[in-house]
Short mmCIF file of C-alpha atoms and ligand atoms in Angstrom, two decimals:
data_model
loop_
_atom_site.label_atom_id
_atom_site.label_comp_id
_atom_site.label_asym_id
_atom_site.label_seq_id
_atom_site.Cartn_x
_atom_site.Cartn_y
_atom_site.Cartn_z
CA MET A 1477 12.82 29.43 11.55
CA THR A 1478 9.41 30.12 10.13
CA LEU A 1479 8.42 28.11 7.38
CA SER A 1480 4.72 28.30 5.07
CA ARG A 1481 2.56 25.12 4.66
CA ARG A 1482 3.39 26.04 1.26
CA ASP A 1483 7.46 25.65 1.24
CA PHE A 1484 7.65 22.16 3.79
CA MET A 1485 4.88 20.91 1.28
CA SER A 1486 7.70 21.48 -1.35
CA GLY A 1487 10.42 20.45 1.16
CA LEU A 1488 8.65 17.39 1.50
CA ALA A 1489 7.71 17.10 -2.42
CA LEU A 1490 11.77 17.02 -3.18
CA GLY A 1491 12.55 14.58 -0.48
CA ALA A 1492 10.14 12.55 -1.91
CA ALA A 1493 11.62 12.85 -5.78
CA ALA A 1494 15.04 12.33 -4.37
CA THR A 1495 13.83 9.31 -2.55
CA THR A 1496 12.53 8.25 -6.11
CA ALA A 1497 16.37 8.96 -7.59
CA ALA A 1498 17.93 7.58 -4.93
CA GLY A 1499 15.74 4.03 -5.81
CA ALA A 1500 16.39 4.26 -9.35
CA ARG A 1501 12.74 4.44 -10.82
CA ALA A 1502 12.77 5.68 -14.03
CA VAL A 1503 10.35 9.30 -13.59
CA PRO A 1504 9.39 9.99 -17.51
CA GLU A 1505 8.29 13.26 -18.88
CA ILE A 1506 4.89 13.87 -18.14
CA GLU A 1507 3.14 15.41 -20.95
CA ALA A 1508 -0.27 17.31 -21.57
CA ALA A 1509 -3.05 16.24 -21.73
CA GLN A 1510 -4.48 14.46 -24.78
CA PRO A 1511 -7.94 13.49 -25.23
CA LEU A 1512 -8.50 14.59 -28.25
CA ARG A 1513 -6.39 12.04 -30.17
CA ALA A 1514 -7.47 10.16 -32.40
CA PRO A 1515 -8.78 6.86 -31.09
CA ARG A 1516 -6.13 3.50 -31.00
CA ARG A 1517 -6.46 -0.43 -29.98
CA PRO A 1518 -5.17 -2.42 -28.05
CA LEU A 1519 -5.10 0.41 -25.07
CA ILE A 1520 -4.25 0.49 -21.51
CA VAL A 1521 -4.90 3.68 -19.45
CA ALA A 1522 -3.94 3.21 -15.56
CA ALA A 1523 -3.44 5.62 -12.47
CA GLY A 1524 0.51 6.38 -12.71
CA ASN A 1525 1.62 4.20 -9.79
CA GLY A 1526 1.00 1.65 -12.66
CA PHE A 1527 3.23 3.00 -15.57
CA PRO A 1528 6.47 0.98 -15.18
CA TYR A 1529 4.30 -1.94 -15.63
CA LEU A 1530 2.47 -0.96 -18.68
CA GLU A 1531 4.86 -2.69 -20.84
CA GLU A 1532 4.09 -6.25 -20.54
CA ALA A 1533 1.10 -5.81 -20.17
CA TYR A 1534 0.59 -3.97 -23.33
CA GLY A 1535 2.87 -6.88 -25.35
CA PHE A 1536 0.52 -8.89 -23.78
CA LEU A 1537 -2.89 -7.42 -24.69
CA ARG A 1538 -1.19 -7.24 -28.34
CA ASP A 1539 -0.37 -10.47 -28.59
CA GLY A 1540 -4.53 -11.81 -27.86
CA GLY A 1541 -4.38 -11.51 -24.02
CA ASP A 1542 -7.48 -11.10 -22.42
CA SER A 1543 -8.49 -7.39 -21.21
CA LEU A 1544 -8.53 -8.76 -17.33
CA GLU A 1545 -5.73 -10.77 -17.27
CA ALA A 1546 -3.58 -7.32 -18.57
CA ALA A 1547 -5.27 -5.21 -16.89
CA LEU A 1548 -4.42 -7.65 -14.05
CA ARG A 1549 -1.06 -7.42 -14.50
CA VAL A 1550 -1.20 -3.76 -13.98
CA VAL A 1551 -2.24 -3.31 -10.76
CA ARG A 1552 -0.27 -6.87 -9.92
CA GLY A 1553 2.89 -4.50 -10.23
CA PRO A 1554 1.91 -1.93 -7.75
CA GLU A 1555 0.62 -4.39 -4.98
CA ASP A 1556 3.78 -6.21 -5.23
CA ASP A 1557 6.24 -3.31 -4.56
CA PRO A 1558 6.67 -2.03 -1.16
CA GLU A 1559 7.38 1.40 -1.95
CA ASP A 1560 3.60 1.35 -3.20
CA ASP A 1561 2.24 2.71 0.11
CA SER A 1562 -1.52 3.17 -1.47
CA VAL A 1563 -1.53 -0.42 -2.53
CA GLY A 1564 -1.02 -4.41 -1.43
CA LEU A 1565 2.19 -5.25 0.45
CA GLY A 1566 3.57 -2.12 2.35
CA GLY A 1567 0.14 0.14 1.67
CA LEU A 1568 -0.37 1.53 4.22
CA PRO A 1569 -2.41 0.59 7.67
CA ASN A 1570 -5.59 1.16 9.63
CA GLU A 1571 -5.34 2.99 12.92
CA GLU A 1572 -4.40 0.01 14.47
CA GLY A 1573 -1.53 -0.57 12.03
CA VAL A 1574 -3.19 -3.24 10.73
CA VAL A 1575 -3.20 -3.22 6.62
CA GLU A 1576 -7.28 -4.09 4.79
CA LEU A 1577 -7.06 -4.50 1.23
CA ASP A 1578 -9.89 -3.62 -1.17
CA ALA A 1579 -10.32 -4.40 -4.72
CA CYS A 1580 -12.82 -4.75 -7.91
CA CYS A 1581 -12.83 -5.72 -10.95
CA MET A 1582 -15.13 -6.04 -14.27
CA HIS A 1583 -14.79 -8.53 -16.85
CA GLY A 1584 -16.37 -7.11 -19.62
CA PRO A 1585 -16.63 -9.83 -22.62
CA THR A 1586 -18.44 -12.50 -20.36
CA ARG A 1587 -20.02 -9.61 -18.03
CA ARG A 1588 -19.18 -10.75 -14.47
CA ALA A 1589 -17.56 -9.08 -11.83
CA GLY A 1590 -15.87 -9.45 -8.56
CA ALA A 1591 -14.83 -7.25 -5.69
CA VAL A 1592 -13.84 -7.68 -2.28
CA GLY A 1593 -13.29 -5.36 0.96
CA GLY A 1594 -11.36 -5.38 3.93
CA VAL A 1595 -9.04 -8.16 3.43
CA ARG A 1596 -6.35 -8.37 5.75
CA ASN A 1597 -3.06 -10.50 5.06
CA ILE A 1598 -3.27 -11.36 1.66
CA ARG A 1599 -1.47 -9.45 -1.10
CA SER A 1600 -2.87 -10.26 -4.78
CA VAL A 1601 -6.50 -8.56 -3.82
CA ALA A 1602 -7.37 -7.74 -8.13
CA ARG A 1603 -6.73 -11.44 -8.06
CA LEU A 1604 -8.12 -12.54 -5.79
CA ALA A 1605 -11.17 -10.47 -6.88
CA ARG A 1606 -11.47 -12.35 -9.98
CA GLU A 1607 -11.46 -15.41 -7.58
CA VAL A 1608 -14.34 -14.07 -6.42
CA MET A 1609 -15.73 -13.61 -9.65
CA LEU A 1610 -14.89 -16.97 -11.27
CA HIS A 1611 -15.40 -18.75 -8.42
CA THR A 1612 -18.53 -18.22 -6.51
CA ALA A 1613 -21.88 -17.26 -7.08
CA HIS A 1614 -21.26 -14.36 -5.30
CA VAL A 1615 -19.75 -10.63 -6.61
CA MET A 1616 -18.23 -9.20 -3.19
CA LEU A 1617 -16.47 -11.27 0.04
CA VAL A 1618 -15.29 -8.42 2.89
CA GLY A 1619 -13.10 -9.62 5.94
CA GLU A 1620 -12.25 -12.79 7.29
CA GLY A 1621 -14.63 -14.66 5.17
CA ALA A 1622 -12.38 -13.26 1.70
CA GLU A 1623 -9.28 -14.19 4.05
CA ARG A 1624 -10.33 -17.52 4.09
CA PHE A 1625 -11.52 -17.87 0.73
CA ALA A 1626 -8.37 -16.93 -1.16
CA VAL A 1627 -6.33 -19.77 1.46
CA ALA A 1628 -8.75 -21.99 0.03
CA ARG A 1629 -7.71 -20.83 -3.62
CA GLY A 1630 -4.16 -20.47 -2.59
CA PHE A 1631 -3.50 -17.55 -1.78
CA GLN A 1632 -0.43 -17.54 0.77
CA ARG A 1633 -1.19 -15.42 4.17
CA GLU A 1634 1.70 -12.47 4.82
CA ASN A 1635 2.04 -10.06 6.61
CA LEU A 1636 1.36 -6.64 4.44
CA LEU A 1637 2.82 -4.10 7.65
CA THR A 1638 6.50 -3.23 5.63
CA ASP A 1639 8.70 -2.36 8.87
CA ALA A 1640 8.65 1.59 6.61
CA SER A 1641 4.79 1.03 7.13
CA ARG A 1642 4.62 0.18 10.81
CA ARG A 1643 7.21 3.39 11.49
CA THR A 1644 4.78 5.70 9.76
CA TRP A 1645 1.98 4.21 11.50
CA LEU A 1646 3.43 4.82 14.71
CA LEU A 1647 4.41 8.82 13.91
CA TRP A 1648 0.97 8.98 13.33
CA LYS A 1649 0.22 7.68 16.45
CA GLU A 1650 2.60 9.63 18.30
CA ALA A 1651 1.93 12.98 16.40
CA HIS A 1652 -2.33 12.33 17.07
CA SER A 1653 -2.89 10.66 20.10
CA ASP A 1654 -2.29 12.32 23.89
CA TRP A 1655 -1.68 7.93 25.30
CA TRP A 1656 1.37 7.16 22.64
CA GLY A 1657 4.85 9.03 22.86
CA PRO A 1658 6.44 10.53 25.66
CA GLY A 1659 5.04 10.48 28.98
CA LEU A 1660 6.01 12.97 32.17
CA ALA A 1661 8.66 10.69 33.50
CA ASP A 1662 10.43 10.67 30.48
CA PRO A 1663 13.04 13.27 30.43
CA ALA A 1664 11.51 14.65 27.15
CA TRP A 1665 8.34 14.98 28.68
CA ARG A 1666 7.87 18.93 27.18
CA GLU A 1667 8.33 17.37 24.12
CA ARG A 1668 4.49 17.11 24.43
CA PHE A 1669 4.22 20.57 24.82
CA ARG A 1670 5.77 22.10 21.76
CA GLY A 1671 3.58 22.11 19.50
CA SER A 1672 0.35 20.22 21.07
CA PRO A 1673 -3.79 20.37 20.27
CA ARG A 1674 -3.42 22.18 23.20
CA THR A 1675 -1.34 24.69 22.85
CA ASP A 1676 -0.74 25.55 18.46
CA GLY A 1677 -4.90 24.84 17.27
CA GLY A 1678 -3.71 21.17 16.10
CA SER A 1679 -1.06 21.60 13.58
CA PRO A 1680 2.36 19.89 14.52
CA PRO A 1681 5.00 21.79 13.40
CA ALA A 1682 7.61 20.31 11.27
CA ALA A 1683 10.21 20.35 14.28
CA ARG A 1684 7.93 18.12 16.42
CA LEU A 1685 7.30 15.79 13.74
CA ARG A 1686 11.24 14.98 12.47
CA ALA A 1687 12.44 14.83 16.46
CA LEU A 1688 8.96 12.11 16.66
CA ALA A 1689 10.42 10.25 13.45
CA ALA A 1690 13.83 10.40 14.03
CA GLY A 1691 13.04 9.12 17.37
CA LEU A 1692 10.90 6.13 15.83
CA GLY A 1693 13.94 4.77 14.39
CA ILE A 1694 13.10 5.96 10.52
CA PRO A 1695 15.97 6.79 8.25
CA PRO A 1696 16.74 10.73 7.49
CA ALA A 1697 15.88 10.46 4.01
CA GLN A 1698 12.25 9.18 4.81
CA GLN A 1699 11.14 11.12 7.54
CA ASP A 1700 9.95 14.04 5.14
CA ALA A 1701 8.12 11.48 3.01
CA ALA A 1702 6.65 9.72 6.57
CA ILE A 1703 5.62 13.12 7.50
CA ASP A 1704 4.05 13.63 4.71
CA ARG A 1705 2.18 10.58 5.27
CA VAL A 1706 0.90 11.98 8.87
CA LEU A 1707 0.04 15.42 7.79
CA ARG A 1708 -1.50 13.96 4.30
CA PRO A 1709 -3.15 10.64 4.75
CA PRO A 1710 -3.02 9.14 1.35
CA THR A 1711 -5.86 7.47 -0.35
CA GLY A 1712 -4.12 6.83 -3.19
CA THR A 1713 -4.80 3.18 -5.35
CA VAL A 1714 -4.31 2.12 -8.76
CA HIS A 1715 -6.80 1.29 -11.28
CA CYS A 1716 -6.77 -0.07 -15.14
CA SER A 1717 -9.05 -0.45 -17.82
CA ALA A 1718 -7.59 -1.81 -20.83
CA LEU A 1719 -8.71 -2.61 -24.16
CA ALA A 1720 -8.16 -5.28 -26.92
CA ALA A 1721 -8.27 -4.88 -30.61
CA ASN A 1722 -11.65 -7.13 -31.06
CA GLY A 1723 -12.90 -4.24 -28.72
CA ASP A 1724 -12.97 -6.59 -25.21
CA VAL A 1725 -12.52 -4.44 -22.52
CA SER A 1726 -12.09 -5.01 -18.56
CA GLY A 1727 -11.25 -2.65 -15.70
CA CYS A 1728 -9.83 -3.40 -12.37
CA THR A 1729 -8.45 -0.89 -9.24
CA THR A 1730 -6.97 -1.96 -6.35
CA THR A 1731 -5.84 0.31 -3.03
CA SER A 1732 -5.12 -0.16 0.41
CA GLY A 1733 -7.59 3.16 1.26
CA LEU A 1734 -7.19 6.07 3.18
CA ALA A 1735 -4.14 5.84 5.47
CA TRP A 1736 -5.26 5.68 9.21
CA LYS A 1737 -9.38 4.66 8.84
CA LEU A 1738 -11.30 3.28 11.34
CA PRO A 1739 -11.06 -0.92 10.82
CA GLY A 1740 -13.63 -1.64 8.91
CA ARG A 1741 -13.99 1.20 6.52
CA LEU A 1742 -14.50 0.88 2.98
CA GLY A 1743 -14.02 2.86 0.47
CA ASP A 1744 -14.83 3.07 -3.55
CA SER A 1745 -12.10 0.85 -4.69
CA PRO A 1746 -14.19 -2.54 -3.84
CA ILE A 1747 -16.88 -1.19 -4.51
CA ILE A 1748 -18.79 -2.07 -8.38
CA GLY A 1749 -20.27 1.12 -10.21
CA ALA A 1750 -17.59 3.74 -8.01
CA GLY A 1751 -13.75 2.38 -7.88
CA CYS A 1752 -14.70 0.41 -11.03
CA TYR A 1753 -17.03 0.32 -13.29
CA CYS A 1754 -16.84 -1.92 -17.10
CA ASP A 1755 -19.51 -2.53 -20.28
CA PRO A 1756 -18.87 -3.90 -23.03
CA ASP A 1757 -20.97 -1.65 -25.15
CA VAL A 1758 -19.09 1.80 -23.93
CA GLY A 1759 -16.03 1.36 -22.20
CA SER A 1760 -14.63 1.15 -18.42
CA ALA A 1761 -13.33 3.85 -15.85
CA GLY A 1762 -11.98 3.85 -13.25
CA ALA A 1763 -11.38 6.69 -10.35
CA THR A 1764 -8.14 7.45 -7.30
CA GLY A 1765 -9.07 9.46 -4.59
CA SER A 1766 -11.54 10.64 -2.21
CA GLY A 1767 -13.54 7.34 -1.52
CA GLU A 1768 -15.92 8.20 0.54
CA GLU A 1769 -17.11 10.79 -2.39
CA ASN A 1770 -16.39 8.74 -5.37
CA ILE A 1771 -19.60 6.26 -3.89
CA LYS A 1772 -22.18 9.24 -3.40
CA ILE A 1773 -21.73 9.81 -6.75
CA VAL A 1774 -20.99 6.27 -8.22
CA GLY A 1775 -18.54 7.63 -10.39
CA ALA A 1776 -17.48 5.01 -12.46
CA HIS A 1777 -20.83 4.03 -13.20
CA THR A 1778 -21.98 7.28 -13.91
CA ILE A 1779 -19.21 8.62 -16.32
CA LEU A 1780 -21.04 5.15 -18.44
CA GLU A 1781 -23.66 6.52 -18.16
CA ASN A 1782 -23.06 9.48 -19.87
CA MET A 1783 -21.09 7.82 -21.93
CA ARG A 1784 -23.67 5.74 -23.28
CA ARG A 1785 -25.73 8.73 -23.81
CA GLY A 1786 -23.40 10.50 -25.97
CA MET A 1787 -20.34 11.92 -24.54
CA THR A 1788 -16.80 12.08 -24.93
CA PRO A 1789 -14.70 10.78 -22.13
CA LEU A 1790 -13.15 14.06 -21.06
CA GLU A 1791 -17.36 15.51 -21.26
CA ALA A 1792 -18.15 12.70 -18.58
CA GLY A 1793 -15.89 12.62 -16.46
CA MET A 1794 -15.86 16.40 -16.57
CA ASP A 1795 -19.53 16.22 -15.40
CA VAL A 1796 -19.36 13.99 -12.91
CA LEU A 1797 -16.61 16.08 -11.11
CA ARG A 1798 -18.88 19.05 -11.76
CA ARG A 1799 -21.65 17.01 -10.12
CA ILE A 1800 -19.48 16.57 -6.54
CA ALA A 1801 -18.53 19.74 -6.81
CA HIS A 1802 -22.57 20.95 -6.86
CA HIS A 1803 -22.70 18.07 -3.58
CA TYR A 1804 -21.04 21.30 -1.71
CA GLY A 1805 -22.63 23.82 -2.95
CA GLY A 1806 -19.12 24.66 -5.75
CA ALA A 1807 -17.50 26.18 -2.47
CA GLN A 1808 -13.88 25.87 -2.94
CA GLU A 1809 -12.98 26.10 1.26
CA ARG A 1810 -15.56 23.06 1.19
CA LEU A 1811 -14.02 21.11 -2.03
CA GLN A 1812 -10.32 21.69 -1.65
CA PHE A 1813 -10.55 18.98 0.78
CA LEU A 1814 -11.44 16.56 -1.36
CA ASP A 1815 -9.50 15.85 -5.09
CA ILE A 1816 -10.75 12.33 -7.20
CA THR A 1817 -9.17 11.35 -10.48
CA TYR A 1818 -10.75 9.25 -12.93
CA TYR A 1819 -9.40 7.14 -15.72
CA VAL A 1820 -12.11 6.91 -18.58
CA LEU A 1821 -12.17 4.72 -22.12
CA ARG A 1822 -14.66 4.44 -24.08
CA LYS A 1823 -14.69 1.25 -26.62
CA ASP A 1824 -13.08 2.99 -29.83
CA GLY A 1825 -10.18 3.49 -27.71
CA ALA A 1826 -11.27 7.49 -26.97
CA TYR A 1827 -9.70 8.19 -23.83
CA ALA A 1828 -9.54 11.27 -21.26
CA GLY A 1829 -8.06 11.60 -17.38
CA VAL A 1830 -9.74 13.98 -15.56
CA SER A 1831 -9.62 15.63 -11.99
CA MET A 1832 -10.40 17.17 -9.76
CA TRP A 1833 -7.46 19.42 -8.74
CA THR A 1834 -4.74 19.72 -10.88
CA GLY A 1835 -2.50 17.92 -7.95
CA TYR A 1836 -1.65 16.98 -3.94
CA GLU A 1837 0.89 19.76 -4.56
CA PRO A 1838 2.24 22.59 -6.58
CA GLY A 1839 4.65 21.10 -9.01
CA ARG A 1840 3.28 17.31 -8.85
CA PRO A 1841 0.13 17.27 -11.15
CA HIS A 1842 -2.22 14.12 -11.31
CA THR A 1843 -1.44 12.02 -14.30
CA ILE A 1844 -3.21 9.45 -16.52
CA ALA A 1845 -0.34 6.30 -17.29
CA VAL A 1846 -1.43 5.30 -21.16
CA HIS A 1847 0.02 2.83 -23.31
CA ASP A 1848 -1.79 2.34 -27.38
CA GLY A 1849 1.66 1.72 -29.05
CA SER A 1850 3.82 4.58 -27.30
CA ARG A 1851 3.52 4.89 -23.46
CA ARG A 1852 3.65 7.86 -21.77
CA LEU A 1853 2.46 9.63 -18.68
CA GLU A 1854 0.21 12.87 -19.30
CA LYS A 1855 -1.73 14.98 -17.13
CA THR A 1856 -5.77 14.81 -16.23
CA THR A 1857 -7.90 17.90 -17.28
CA SER A 1858 -8.16 19.58 -14.06
CA LEU A 1859 -11.57 21.02 -12.84
CA PHE A 1860 -9.71 23.40 -10.61
CA GLU A 1861 -6.41 25.33 -11.17
CA GLY A 1862 -4.09 24.25 -7.85
CA ALA A 1863 -3.27 22.52 -5.46
CA SER A 1864 -6.12 20.06 -3.22
CA ALA A 1865 -5.81 19.49 0.60
CA TYR A 1866 -6.05 16.59 3.72
CA TRP A 1867 -8.58 16.19 5.27
CA PRO A 1868 -8.63 16.50 7.92
CA PRO A 1869 -6.44 19.56 8.26
CA THR A 1870 -3.78 18.47 10.70
CA VAL A 1871 -2.27 21.63 9.01
CA ALA A 1872 -4.03 24.96 8.73
CA PRO A 1873 -3.74 26.59 4.91
CA GLY A 1874 -2.17 28.87 4.88
CA ARG A 1875 -0.43 28.92 8.66
CA ASP A 1876 2.83 29.17 9.47
CA GLN A 1877 4.88 26.07 11.00
CA THR A 1878 7.70 26.75 12.99
N1 LIG B 873 -9.83 5.86 -3.56
C1 LIG B 873 -9.71 4.94 -2.19
C2 LIG B 873 -9.66 5.23 -0.97
O1 LIG B 873 -10.70 6.12 -0.68
O2 LIG B 873 -10.35 4.43 0.33
#
């Protein structure tokens, strides 16, 4: 049987959707982008995975709660959710199987910021970033120092690697390493040649990955999702910006970062100005997606500066995406491998969600979660039509898999 990359990916998408349904998670209808909607306050915008947590945070904000606390309440949801493998507990680990988390926050009313990077064993890193902001004279702590500070502030150490994330990591190890998985003495030694890098140029075929996943004890219902993670290492993250009725605005971003990253790698999420930026005179913005590209453009800060000079949220976000495209001379052959979504909130309540591509795969558009009295998921406005691909390309675009 031959399966095109697109068929294979669509199959994985359907598998993921079924898992979601089985998990009884409400999947809301996704509305069209509404960048010209009349501004309202209070207002919260977030990445799509923040959607389930908007209601409680919006009520808190509407009742006079602090804008940063409202944003932290949203991102706490994915951080606590072991099934969200892009953030907090259950986040996919680095190449050594260790979960390392990054986060930052900015409190508009007091013009303060806090950030943490490469934090192990502590789940609520967005809140930890706030602790750095409130209880140190610094802005950023990383690694062991951040972990020790967390314990001093009363955070619990815990193992953030869930069994599902560990098995997915093992699948990635076996699919990508010469020395993990069956050796020459193993009765299944021939498996190493079926679609190994030596025989097909580096694209682990679906059949081999399914066999490896079964061998690792990944339940059949979870195999498609695990294979998806191996073939397309996610950069999932959650950002939230919150605007109070009185105009106070704050934002925060938290992530487990790029799956299978080198230990010590920091993405954009803990970088003030890249993963999140808030200026009480202008608004707040944040990012999810290709962290390396976003760091180079200092995306959230650049968006706010664009708005300060008079651009709308939509114009400000699209300008940054165009500038990233310009870094690659506009060549879609290379740009297909990077994808970024920006969540943009102006101080008056105007907002926009913009992304480089329509979605990570056909039928699953990038979204922005919004609550301004009504809670909804909207499609982002994208610079390019179509689905992005993943870097490094473990599956060659357009290549058949057997
Ligand atoms: N945007 C998340 C990361 O690249 O780590």
